[in-house]
GROMACS .gro file of N, CA and C in nm:
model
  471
    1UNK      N    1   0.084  -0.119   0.000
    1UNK     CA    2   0.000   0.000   0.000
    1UNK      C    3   0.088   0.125   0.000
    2UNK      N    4   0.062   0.199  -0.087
    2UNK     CA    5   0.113   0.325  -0.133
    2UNK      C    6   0.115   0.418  -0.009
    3UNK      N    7   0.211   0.481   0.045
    3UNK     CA    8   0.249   0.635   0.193
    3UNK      C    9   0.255   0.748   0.157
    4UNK      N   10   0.166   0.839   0.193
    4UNK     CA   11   0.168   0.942   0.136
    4UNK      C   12   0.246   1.016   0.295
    5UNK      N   13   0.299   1.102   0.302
    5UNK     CA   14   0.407   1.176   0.409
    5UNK      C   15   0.416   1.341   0.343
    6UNK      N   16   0.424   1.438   0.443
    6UNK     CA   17   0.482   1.493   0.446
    6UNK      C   18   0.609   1.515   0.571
    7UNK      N   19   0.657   1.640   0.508
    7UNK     CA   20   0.838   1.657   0.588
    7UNK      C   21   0.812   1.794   0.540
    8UNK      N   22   0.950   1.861   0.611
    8UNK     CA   23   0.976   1.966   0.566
    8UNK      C   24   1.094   1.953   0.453
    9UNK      N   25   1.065   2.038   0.401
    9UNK     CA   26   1.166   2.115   0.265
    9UNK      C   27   1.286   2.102   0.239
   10UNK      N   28   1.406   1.953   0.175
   10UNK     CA   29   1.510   2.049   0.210
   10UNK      C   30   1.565   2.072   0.087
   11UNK      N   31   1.693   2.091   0.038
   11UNK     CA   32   1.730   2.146  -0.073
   11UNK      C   33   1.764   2.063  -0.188
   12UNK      N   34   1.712   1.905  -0.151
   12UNK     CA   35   1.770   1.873  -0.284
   12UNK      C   36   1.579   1.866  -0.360
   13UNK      N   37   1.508   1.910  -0.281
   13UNK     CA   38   1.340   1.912  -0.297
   13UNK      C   39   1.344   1.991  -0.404
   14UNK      N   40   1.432   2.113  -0.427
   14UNK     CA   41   1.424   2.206  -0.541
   14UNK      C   42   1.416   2.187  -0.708
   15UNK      N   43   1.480   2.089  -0.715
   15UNK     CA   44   1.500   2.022  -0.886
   15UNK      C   45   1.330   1.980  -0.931
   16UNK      N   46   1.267   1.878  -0.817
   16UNK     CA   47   1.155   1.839  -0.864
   16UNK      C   48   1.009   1.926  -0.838
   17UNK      N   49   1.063   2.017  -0.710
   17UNK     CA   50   0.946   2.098  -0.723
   17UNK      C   51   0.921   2.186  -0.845
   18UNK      N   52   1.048   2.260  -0.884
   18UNK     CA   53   1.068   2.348  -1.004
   18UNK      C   54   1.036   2.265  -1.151
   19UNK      N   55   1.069   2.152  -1.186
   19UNK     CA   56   1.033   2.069  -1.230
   19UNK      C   57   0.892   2.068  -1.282
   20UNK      N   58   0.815   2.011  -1.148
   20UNK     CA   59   0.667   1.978  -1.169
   20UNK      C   60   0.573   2.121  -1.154
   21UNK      N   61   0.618   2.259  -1.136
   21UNK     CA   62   0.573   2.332  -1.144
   21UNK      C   63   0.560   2.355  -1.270
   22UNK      N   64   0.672   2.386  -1.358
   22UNK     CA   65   0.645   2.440  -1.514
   22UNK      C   66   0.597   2.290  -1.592
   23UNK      N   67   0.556   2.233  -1.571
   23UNK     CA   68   0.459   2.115  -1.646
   23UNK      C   69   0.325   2.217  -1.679
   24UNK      N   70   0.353   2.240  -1.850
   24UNK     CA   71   0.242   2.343  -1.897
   24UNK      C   72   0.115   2.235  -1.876
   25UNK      N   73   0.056   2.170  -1.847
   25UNK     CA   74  -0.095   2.074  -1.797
   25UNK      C   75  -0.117   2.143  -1.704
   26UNK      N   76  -0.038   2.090  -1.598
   26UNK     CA   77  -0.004   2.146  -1.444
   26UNK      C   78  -0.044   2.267  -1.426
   27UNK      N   79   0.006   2.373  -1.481
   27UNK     CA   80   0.032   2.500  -1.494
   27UNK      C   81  -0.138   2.548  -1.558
   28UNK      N   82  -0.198   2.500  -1.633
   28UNK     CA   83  -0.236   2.556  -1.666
   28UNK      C   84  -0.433   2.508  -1.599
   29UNK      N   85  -0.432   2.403  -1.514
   29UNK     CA   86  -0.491   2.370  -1.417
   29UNK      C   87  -0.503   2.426  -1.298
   30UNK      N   88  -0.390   2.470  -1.274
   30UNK     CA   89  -0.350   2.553  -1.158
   30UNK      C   90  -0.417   2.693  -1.180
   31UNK      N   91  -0.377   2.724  -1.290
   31UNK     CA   92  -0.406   2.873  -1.345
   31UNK      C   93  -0.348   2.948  -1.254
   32UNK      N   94  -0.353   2.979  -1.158
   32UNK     CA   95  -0.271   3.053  -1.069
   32UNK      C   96  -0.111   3.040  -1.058
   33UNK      N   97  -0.064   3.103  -1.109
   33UNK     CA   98   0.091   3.048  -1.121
   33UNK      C   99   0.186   3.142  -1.098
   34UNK      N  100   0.281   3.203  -1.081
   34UNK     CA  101   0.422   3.272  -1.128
   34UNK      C  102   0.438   3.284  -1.254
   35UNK      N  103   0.471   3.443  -1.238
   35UNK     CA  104   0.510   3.476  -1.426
   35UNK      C  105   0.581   3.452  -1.441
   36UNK      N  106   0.705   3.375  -1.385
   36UNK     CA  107   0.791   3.342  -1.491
   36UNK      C  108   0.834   3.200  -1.486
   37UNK      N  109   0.747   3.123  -1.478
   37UNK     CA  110   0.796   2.971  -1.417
   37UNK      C  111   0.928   2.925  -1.468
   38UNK      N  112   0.977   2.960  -1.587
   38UNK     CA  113   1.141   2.899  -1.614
   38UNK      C  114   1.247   2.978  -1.550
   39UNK      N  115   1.179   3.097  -1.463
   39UNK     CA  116   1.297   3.163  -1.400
   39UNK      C  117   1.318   3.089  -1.260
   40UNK      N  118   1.453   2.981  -1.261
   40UNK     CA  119   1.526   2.921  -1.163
   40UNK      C  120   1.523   3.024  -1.017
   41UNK      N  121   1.595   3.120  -1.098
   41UNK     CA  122   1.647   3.219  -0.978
   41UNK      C  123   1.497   3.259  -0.925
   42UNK      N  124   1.423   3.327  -0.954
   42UNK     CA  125   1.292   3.376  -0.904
   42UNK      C  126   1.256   3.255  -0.795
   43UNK      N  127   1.237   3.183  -0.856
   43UNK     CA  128   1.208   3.049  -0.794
   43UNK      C  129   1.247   2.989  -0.674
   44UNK      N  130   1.348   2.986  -0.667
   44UNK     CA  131   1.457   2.984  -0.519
   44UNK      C  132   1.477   3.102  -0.428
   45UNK      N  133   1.440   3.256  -0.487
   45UNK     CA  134   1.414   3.331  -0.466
   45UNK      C  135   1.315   3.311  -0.353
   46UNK      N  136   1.189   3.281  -0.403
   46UNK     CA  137   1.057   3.266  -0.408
   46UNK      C  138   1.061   3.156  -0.257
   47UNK      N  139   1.097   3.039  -0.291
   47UNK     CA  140   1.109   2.977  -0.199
   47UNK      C  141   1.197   2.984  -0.035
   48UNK      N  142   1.328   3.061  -0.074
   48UNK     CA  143   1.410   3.129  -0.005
   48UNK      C  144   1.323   3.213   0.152
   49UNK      N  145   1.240   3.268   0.082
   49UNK     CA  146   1.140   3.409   0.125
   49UNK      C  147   0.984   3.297   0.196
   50UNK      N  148   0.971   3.205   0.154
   50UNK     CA  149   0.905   3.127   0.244
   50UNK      C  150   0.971   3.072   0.322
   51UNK      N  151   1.043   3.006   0.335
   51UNK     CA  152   1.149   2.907   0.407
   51UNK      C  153   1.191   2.988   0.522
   52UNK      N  154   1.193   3.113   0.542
   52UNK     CA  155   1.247   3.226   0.642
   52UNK      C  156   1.138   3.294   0.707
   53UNK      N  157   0.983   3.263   0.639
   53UNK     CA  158   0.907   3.357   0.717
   53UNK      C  159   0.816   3.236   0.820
   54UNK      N  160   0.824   3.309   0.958
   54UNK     CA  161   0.780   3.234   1.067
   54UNK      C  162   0.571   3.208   1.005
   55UNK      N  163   0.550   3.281   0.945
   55UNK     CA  164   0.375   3.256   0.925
   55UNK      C  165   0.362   3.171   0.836
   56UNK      N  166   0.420   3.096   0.763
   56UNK     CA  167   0.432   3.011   0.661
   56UNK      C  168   0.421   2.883   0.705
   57UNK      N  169   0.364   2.776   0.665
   57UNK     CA  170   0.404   2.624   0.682
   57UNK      C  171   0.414   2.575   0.563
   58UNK      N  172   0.548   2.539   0.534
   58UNK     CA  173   0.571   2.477   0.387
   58UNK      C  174   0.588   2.317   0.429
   59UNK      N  175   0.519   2.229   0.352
   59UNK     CA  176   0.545   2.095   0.373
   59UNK      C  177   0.583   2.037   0.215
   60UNK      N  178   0.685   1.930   0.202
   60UNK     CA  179   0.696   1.858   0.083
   60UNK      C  180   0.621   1.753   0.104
   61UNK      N  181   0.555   1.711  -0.002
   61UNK     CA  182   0.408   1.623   0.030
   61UNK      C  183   0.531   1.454  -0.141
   62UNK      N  184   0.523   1.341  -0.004
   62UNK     CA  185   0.631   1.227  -0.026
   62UNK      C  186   0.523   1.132  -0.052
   63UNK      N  187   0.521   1.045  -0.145
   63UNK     CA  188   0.471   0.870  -0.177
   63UNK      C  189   0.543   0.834  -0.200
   64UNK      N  190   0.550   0.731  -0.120
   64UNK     CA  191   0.682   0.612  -0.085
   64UNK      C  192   0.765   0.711  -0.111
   65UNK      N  193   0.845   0.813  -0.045
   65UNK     CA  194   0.938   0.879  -0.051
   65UNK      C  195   1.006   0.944  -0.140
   66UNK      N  196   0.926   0.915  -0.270
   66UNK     CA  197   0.930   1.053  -0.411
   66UNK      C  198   0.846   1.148  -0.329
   67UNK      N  199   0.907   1.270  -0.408
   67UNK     CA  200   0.860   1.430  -0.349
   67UNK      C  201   0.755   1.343  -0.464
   68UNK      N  202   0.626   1.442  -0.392
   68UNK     CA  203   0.465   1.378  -0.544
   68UNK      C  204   0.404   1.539  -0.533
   69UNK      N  205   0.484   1.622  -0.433
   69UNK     CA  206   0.369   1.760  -0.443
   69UNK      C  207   0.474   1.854  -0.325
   70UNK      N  208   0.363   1.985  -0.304
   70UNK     CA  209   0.399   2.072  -0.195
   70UNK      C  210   0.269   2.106  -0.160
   71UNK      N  211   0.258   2.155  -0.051
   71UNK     CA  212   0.170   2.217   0.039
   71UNK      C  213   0.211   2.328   0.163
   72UNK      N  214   0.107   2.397   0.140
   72UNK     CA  215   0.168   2.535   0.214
   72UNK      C  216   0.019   2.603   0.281
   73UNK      N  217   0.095   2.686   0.408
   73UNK     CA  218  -0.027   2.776   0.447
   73UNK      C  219   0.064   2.921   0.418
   74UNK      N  220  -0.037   3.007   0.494
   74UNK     CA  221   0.008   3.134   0.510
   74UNK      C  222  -0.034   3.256   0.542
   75UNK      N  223  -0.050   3.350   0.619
   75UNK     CA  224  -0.153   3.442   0.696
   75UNK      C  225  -0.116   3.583   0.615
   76UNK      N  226  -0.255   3.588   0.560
   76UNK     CA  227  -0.266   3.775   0.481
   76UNK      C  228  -0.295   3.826   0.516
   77UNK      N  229  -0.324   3.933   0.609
   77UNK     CA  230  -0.432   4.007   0.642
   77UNK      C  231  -0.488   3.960   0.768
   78UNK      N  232  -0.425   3.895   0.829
   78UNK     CA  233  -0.500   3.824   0.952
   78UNK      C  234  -0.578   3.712   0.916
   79UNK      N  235  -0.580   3.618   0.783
   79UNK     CA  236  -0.651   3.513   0.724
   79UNK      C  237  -0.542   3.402   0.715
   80UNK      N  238  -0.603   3.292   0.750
   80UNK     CA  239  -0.460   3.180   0.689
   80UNK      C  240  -0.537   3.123   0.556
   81UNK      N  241  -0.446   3.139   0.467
   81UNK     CA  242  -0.448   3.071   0.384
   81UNK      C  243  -0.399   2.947   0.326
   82UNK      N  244  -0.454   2.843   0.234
   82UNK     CA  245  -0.361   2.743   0.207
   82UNK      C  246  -0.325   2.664   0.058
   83UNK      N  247  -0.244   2.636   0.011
   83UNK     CA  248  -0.230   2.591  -0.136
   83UNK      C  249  -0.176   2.507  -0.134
   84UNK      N  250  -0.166   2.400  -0.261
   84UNK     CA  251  -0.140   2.257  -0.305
   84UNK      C  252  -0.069   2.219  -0.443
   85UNK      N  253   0.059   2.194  -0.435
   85UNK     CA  254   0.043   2.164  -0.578
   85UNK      C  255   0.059   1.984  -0.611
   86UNK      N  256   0.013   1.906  -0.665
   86UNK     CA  257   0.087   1.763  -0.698
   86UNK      C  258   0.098   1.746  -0.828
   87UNK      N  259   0.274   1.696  -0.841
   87UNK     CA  260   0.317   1.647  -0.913
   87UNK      C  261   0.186   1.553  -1.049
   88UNK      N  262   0.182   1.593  -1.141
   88UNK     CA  263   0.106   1.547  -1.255
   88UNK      C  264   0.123   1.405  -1.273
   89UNK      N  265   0.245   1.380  -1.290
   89UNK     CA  266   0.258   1.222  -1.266
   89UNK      C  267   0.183   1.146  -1.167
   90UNK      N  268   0.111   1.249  -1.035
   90UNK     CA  269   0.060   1.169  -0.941
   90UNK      C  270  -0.061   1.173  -0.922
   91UNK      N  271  -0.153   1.235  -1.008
   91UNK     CA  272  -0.306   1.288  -1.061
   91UNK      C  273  -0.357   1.160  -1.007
   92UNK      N  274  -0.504   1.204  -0.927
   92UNK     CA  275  -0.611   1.061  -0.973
   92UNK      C  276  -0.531   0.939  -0.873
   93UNK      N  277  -0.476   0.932  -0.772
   93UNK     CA  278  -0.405   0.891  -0.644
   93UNK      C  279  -0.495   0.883  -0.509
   94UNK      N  280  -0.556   1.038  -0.472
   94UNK     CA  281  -0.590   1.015  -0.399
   94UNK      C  282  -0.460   1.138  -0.264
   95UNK      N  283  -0.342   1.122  -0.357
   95UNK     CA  284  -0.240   1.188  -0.291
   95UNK      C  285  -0.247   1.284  -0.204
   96UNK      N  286  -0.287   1.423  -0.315
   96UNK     CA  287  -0.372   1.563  -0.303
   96UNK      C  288  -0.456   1.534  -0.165
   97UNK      N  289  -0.564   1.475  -0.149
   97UNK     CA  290  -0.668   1.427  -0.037
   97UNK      C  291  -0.587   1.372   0.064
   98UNK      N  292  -0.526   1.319   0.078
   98UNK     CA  293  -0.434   1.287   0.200
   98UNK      C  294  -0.354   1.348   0.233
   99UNK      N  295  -0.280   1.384   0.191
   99UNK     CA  296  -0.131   1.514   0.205
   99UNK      C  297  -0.237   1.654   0.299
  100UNK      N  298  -0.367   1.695   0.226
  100UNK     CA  299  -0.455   1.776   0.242
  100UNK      C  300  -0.492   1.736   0.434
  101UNK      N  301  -0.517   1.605   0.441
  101UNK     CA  302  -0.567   1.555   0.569
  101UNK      C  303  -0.449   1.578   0.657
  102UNK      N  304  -0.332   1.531   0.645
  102UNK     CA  305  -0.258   1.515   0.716
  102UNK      C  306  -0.201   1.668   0.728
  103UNK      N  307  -0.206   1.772   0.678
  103UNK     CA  308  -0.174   1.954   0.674
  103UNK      C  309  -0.267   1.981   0.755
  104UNK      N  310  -0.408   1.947   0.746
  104UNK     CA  311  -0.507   2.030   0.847
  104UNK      C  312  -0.490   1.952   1.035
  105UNK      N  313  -0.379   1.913   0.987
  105UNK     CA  314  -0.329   1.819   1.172
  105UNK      C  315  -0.253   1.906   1.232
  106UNK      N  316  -0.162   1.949   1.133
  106UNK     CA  317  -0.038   2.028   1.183
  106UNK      C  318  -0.090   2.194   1.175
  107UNK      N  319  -0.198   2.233   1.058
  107UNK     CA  320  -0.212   2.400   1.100
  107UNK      C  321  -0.373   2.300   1.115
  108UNK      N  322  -0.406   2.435   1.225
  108UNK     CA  323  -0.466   2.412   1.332
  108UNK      C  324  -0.559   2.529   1.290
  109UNK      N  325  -0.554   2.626   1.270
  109UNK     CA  326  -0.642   2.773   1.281
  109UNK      C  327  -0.723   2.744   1.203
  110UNK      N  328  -0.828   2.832   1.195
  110UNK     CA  329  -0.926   2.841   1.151
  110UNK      C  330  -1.015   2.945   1.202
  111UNK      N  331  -1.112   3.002   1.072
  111UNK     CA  332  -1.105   2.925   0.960
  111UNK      C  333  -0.971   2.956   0.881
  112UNK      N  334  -0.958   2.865   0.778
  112UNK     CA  335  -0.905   2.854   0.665
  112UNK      C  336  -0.966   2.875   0.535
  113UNK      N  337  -0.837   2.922   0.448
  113UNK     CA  338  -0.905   2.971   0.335
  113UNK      C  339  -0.833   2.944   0.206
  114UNK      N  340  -0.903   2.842   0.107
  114UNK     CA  341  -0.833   2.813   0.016
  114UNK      C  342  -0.904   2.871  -0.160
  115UNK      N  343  -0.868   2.868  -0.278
  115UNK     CA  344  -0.892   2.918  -0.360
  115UNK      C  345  -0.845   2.791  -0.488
  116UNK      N  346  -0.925   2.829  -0.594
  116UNK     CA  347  -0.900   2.733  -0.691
  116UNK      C  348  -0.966   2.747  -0.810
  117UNK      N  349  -0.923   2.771  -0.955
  117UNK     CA  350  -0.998   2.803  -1.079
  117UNK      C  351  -1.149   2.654  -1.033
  118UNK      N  352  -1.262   2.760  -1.099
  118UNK     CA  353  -1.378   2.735  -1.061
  118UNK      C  354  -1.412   2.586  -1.139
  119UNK      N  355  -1.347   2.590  -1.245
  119UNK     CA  356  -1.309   2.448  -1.332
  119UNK      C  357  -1.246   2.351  -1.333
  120UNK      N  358  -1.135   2.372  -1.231
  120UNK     CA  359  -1.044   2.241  -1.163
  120UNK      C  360  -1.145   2.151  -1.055
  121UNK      N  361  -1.220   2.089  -1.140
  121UNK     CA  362  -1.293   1.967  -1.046
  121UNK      C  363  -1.242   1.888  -0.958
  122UNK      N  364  -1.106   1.840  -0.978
  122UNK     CA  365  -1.049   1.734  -0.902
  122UNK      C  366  -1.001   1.841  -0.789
  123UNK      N  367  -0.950   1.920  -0.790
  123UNK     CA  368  -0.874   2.016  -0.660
  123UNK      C  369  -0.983   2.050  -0.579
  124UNK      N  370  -1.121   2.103  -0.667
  124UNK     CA  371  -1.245   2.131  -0.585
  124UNK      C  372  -1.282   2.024  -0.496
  125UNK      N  373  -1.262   1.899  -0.569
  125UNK     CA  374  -1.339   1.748  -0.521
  125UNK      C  375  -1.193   1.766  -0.341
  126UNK      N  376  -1.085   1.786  -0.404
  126UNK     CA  377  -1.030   1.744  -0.269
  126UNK      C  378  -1.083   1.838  -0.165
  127UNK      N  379  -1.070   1.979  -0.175
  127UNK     CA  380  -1.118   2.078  -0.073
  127UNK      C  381  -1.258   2.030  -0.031
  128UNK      N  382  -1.339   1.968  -0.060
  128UNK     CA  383  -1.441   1.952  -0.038
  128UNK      C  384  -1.438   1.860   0.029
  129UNK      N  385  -1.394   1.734   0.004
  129UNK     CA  386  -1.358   1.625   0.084
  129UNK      C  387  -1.332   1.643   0.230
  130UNK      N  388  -1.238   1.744   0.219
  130UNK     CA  389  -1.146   1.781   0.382
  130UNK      C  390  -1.220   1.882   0.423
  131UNK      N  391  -1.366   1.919   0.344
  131UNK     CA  392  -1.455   1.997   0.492
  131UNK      C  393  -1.488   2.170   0.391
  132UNK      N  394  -1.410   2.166   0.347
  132UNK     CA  395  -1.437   2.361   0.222
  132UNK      C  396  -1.600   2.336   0.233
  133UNK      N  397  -1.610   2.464   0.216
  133UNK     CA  398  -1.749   2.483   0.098
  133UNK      C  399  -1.741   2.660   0.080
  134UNK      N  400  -1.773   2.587  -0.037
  134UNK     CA  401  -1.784   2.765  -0.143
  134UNK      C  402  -1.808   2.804  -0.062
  135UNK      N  403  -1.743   2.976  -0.074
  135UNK     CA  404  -1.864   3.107  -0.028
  135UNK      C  405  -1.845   3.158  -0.068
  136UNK      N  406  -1.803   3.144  -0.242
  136UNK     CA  407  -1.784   3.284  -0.360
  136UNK      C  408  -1.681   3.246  -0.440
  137UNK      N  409  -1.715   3.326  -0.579
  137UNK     CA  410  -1.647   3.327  -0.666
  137UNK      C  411  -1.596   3.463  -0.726
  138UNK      N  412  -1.488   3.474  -0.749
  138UNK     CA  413  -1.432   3.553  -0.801
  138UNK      C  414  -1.406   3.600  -0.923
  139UNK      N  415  -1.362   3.628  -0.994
  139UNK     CA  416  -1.289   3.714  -1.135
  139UNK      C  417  -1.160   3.715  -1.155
  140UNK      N  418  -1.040   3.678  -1.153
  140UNK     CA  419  -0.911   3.660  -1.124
  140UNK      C  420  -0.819   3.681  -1.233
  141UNK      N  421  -0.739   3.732  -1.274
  141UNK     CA  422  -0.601   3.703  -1.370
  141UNK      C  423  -0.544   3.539  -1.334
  142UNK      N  424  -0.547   3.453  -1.441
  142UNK     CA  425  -0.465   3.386  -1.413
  142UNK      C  426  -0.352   3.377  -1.471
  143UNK      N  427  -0.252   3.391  -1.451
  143UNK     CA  428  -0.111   3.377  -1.536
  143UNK      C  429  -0.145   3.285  -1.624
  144UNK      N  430  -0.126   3.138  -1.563
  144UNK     CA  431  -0.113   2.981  -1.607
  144UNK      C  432  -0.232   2.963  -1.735
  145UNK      N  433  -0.295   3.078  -1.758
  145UNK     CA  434  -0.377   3.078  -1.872
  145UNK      C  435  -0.413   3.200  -1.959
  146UNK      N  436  -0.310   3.288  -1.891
  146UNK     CA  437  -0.332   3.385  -1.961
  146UNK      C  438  -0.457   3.460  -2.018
  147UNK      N  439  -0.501   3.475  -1.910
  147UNK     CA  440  -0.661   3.554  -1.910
  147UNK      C  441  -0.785   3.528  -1.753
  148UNK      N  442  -0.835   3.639  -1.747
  148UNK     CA  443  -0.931   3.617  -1.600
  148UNK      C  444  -1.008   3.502  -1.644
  149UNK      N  445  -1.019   3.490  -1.554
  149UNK     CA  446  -1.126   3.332  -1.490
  149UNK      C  447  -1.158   3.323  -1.385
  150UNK      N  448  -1.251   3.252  -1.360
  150UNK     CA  449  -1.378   3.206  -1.230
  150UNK      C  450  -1.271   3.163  -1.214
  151UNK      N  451  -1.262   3.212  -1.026
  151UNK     CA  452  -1.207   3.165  -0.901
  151UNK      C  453  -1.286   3.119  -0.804
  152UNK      N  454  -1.297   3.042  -0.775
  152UNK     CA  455  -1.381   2.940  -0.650
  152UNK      C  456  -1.320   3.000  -0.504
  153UNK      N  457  -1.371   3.078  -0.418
  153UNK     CA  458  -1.333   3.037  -0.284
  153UNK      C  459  -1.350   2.975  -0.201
  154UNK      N  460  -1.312   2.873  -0.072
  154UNK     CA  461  -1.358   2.816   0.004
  154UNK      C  462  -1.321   2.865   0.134
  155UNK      N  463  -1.370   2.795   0.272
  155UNK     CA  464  -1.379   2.796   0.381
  155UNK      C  465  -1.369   2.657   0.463
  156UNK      N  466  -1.275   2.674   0.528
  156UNK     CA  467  -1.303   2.554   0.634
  156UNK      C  468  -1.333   2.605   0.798
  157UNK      N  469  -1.399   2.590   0.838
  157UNK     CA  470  -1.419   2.642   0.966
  157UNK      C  471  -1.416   2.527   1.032
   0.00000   0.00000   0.00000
């Protein structure tokens, strides 16, 4: 039977996260993305600047001990927020939904607040699973598609 784990972050995590981020599928599912996904430096940049800030929880999300994703929180405004990405190779797993279970153990607050193009069914199906429910949609730029689109918000209380 397949282990889904998270850990924290360490540096050889960088090749495959950067990796499975610019997977144009990926990317463009996500819709929410970084403008410049082939910029390395931005990227480590990017991650650098999470890795140092105390409001952050970055987790590398492991099956059988391949990195398969990341998961993260993070407080805006006095809101925590939270995001997901998994590895494409690991679609349709079940991964996403567990990695998801095992994050709402370790951040604790609430509510929580996650977001997701209004058309990504499977990301919706997981937030929903672990307790979300809509309370609005948005209008959004998405990079990863280059044009606004329905944004789904959720809530976990």
């Amino acid at each position: 039977m397949a282990v889904t784990a998270l850990r924290a972050m360490i540096d050889t995590d960088l090749d495959p996260l950067f990796a499975m981020m610019r997977d144009p599928e990926s990317m463009r599912m996500a819709a929410f993305v970084g403008r410049d996904p082939d910029n390395r430096e931005l990227f480590e940049a990017h991650l650098s600047r999470l890795r140092a800030n105390p409001e952050v929880t970055y987790r590398v999300i492991t099956q059988d001990g391949a990195v398969a994703g990341m998961i993260s929180s993070w407080v805006t405004d006095g809101e925590t927020e939270i995001t997901y990405w998994v590895d494409r190779a690991f679609w349709g797993q079940g991964i996403a939904s567990a990695a998801l279970t095992l994050f709402l153990q370790v951040v604790r607050s609430r509510p929580i607040h996650a977001r997701a193009a209004a058309d990504n069914r499977g990301s919706l199906r997981v937030l929903e699973k672990a307790g979300f429910k809509q309370v609005n949609t948005e209008i959004s730029y998405a990079e990863g598609r280059h044009a606004e689109i329905e944004e789904a918000v959720l809530i976990l209380s």
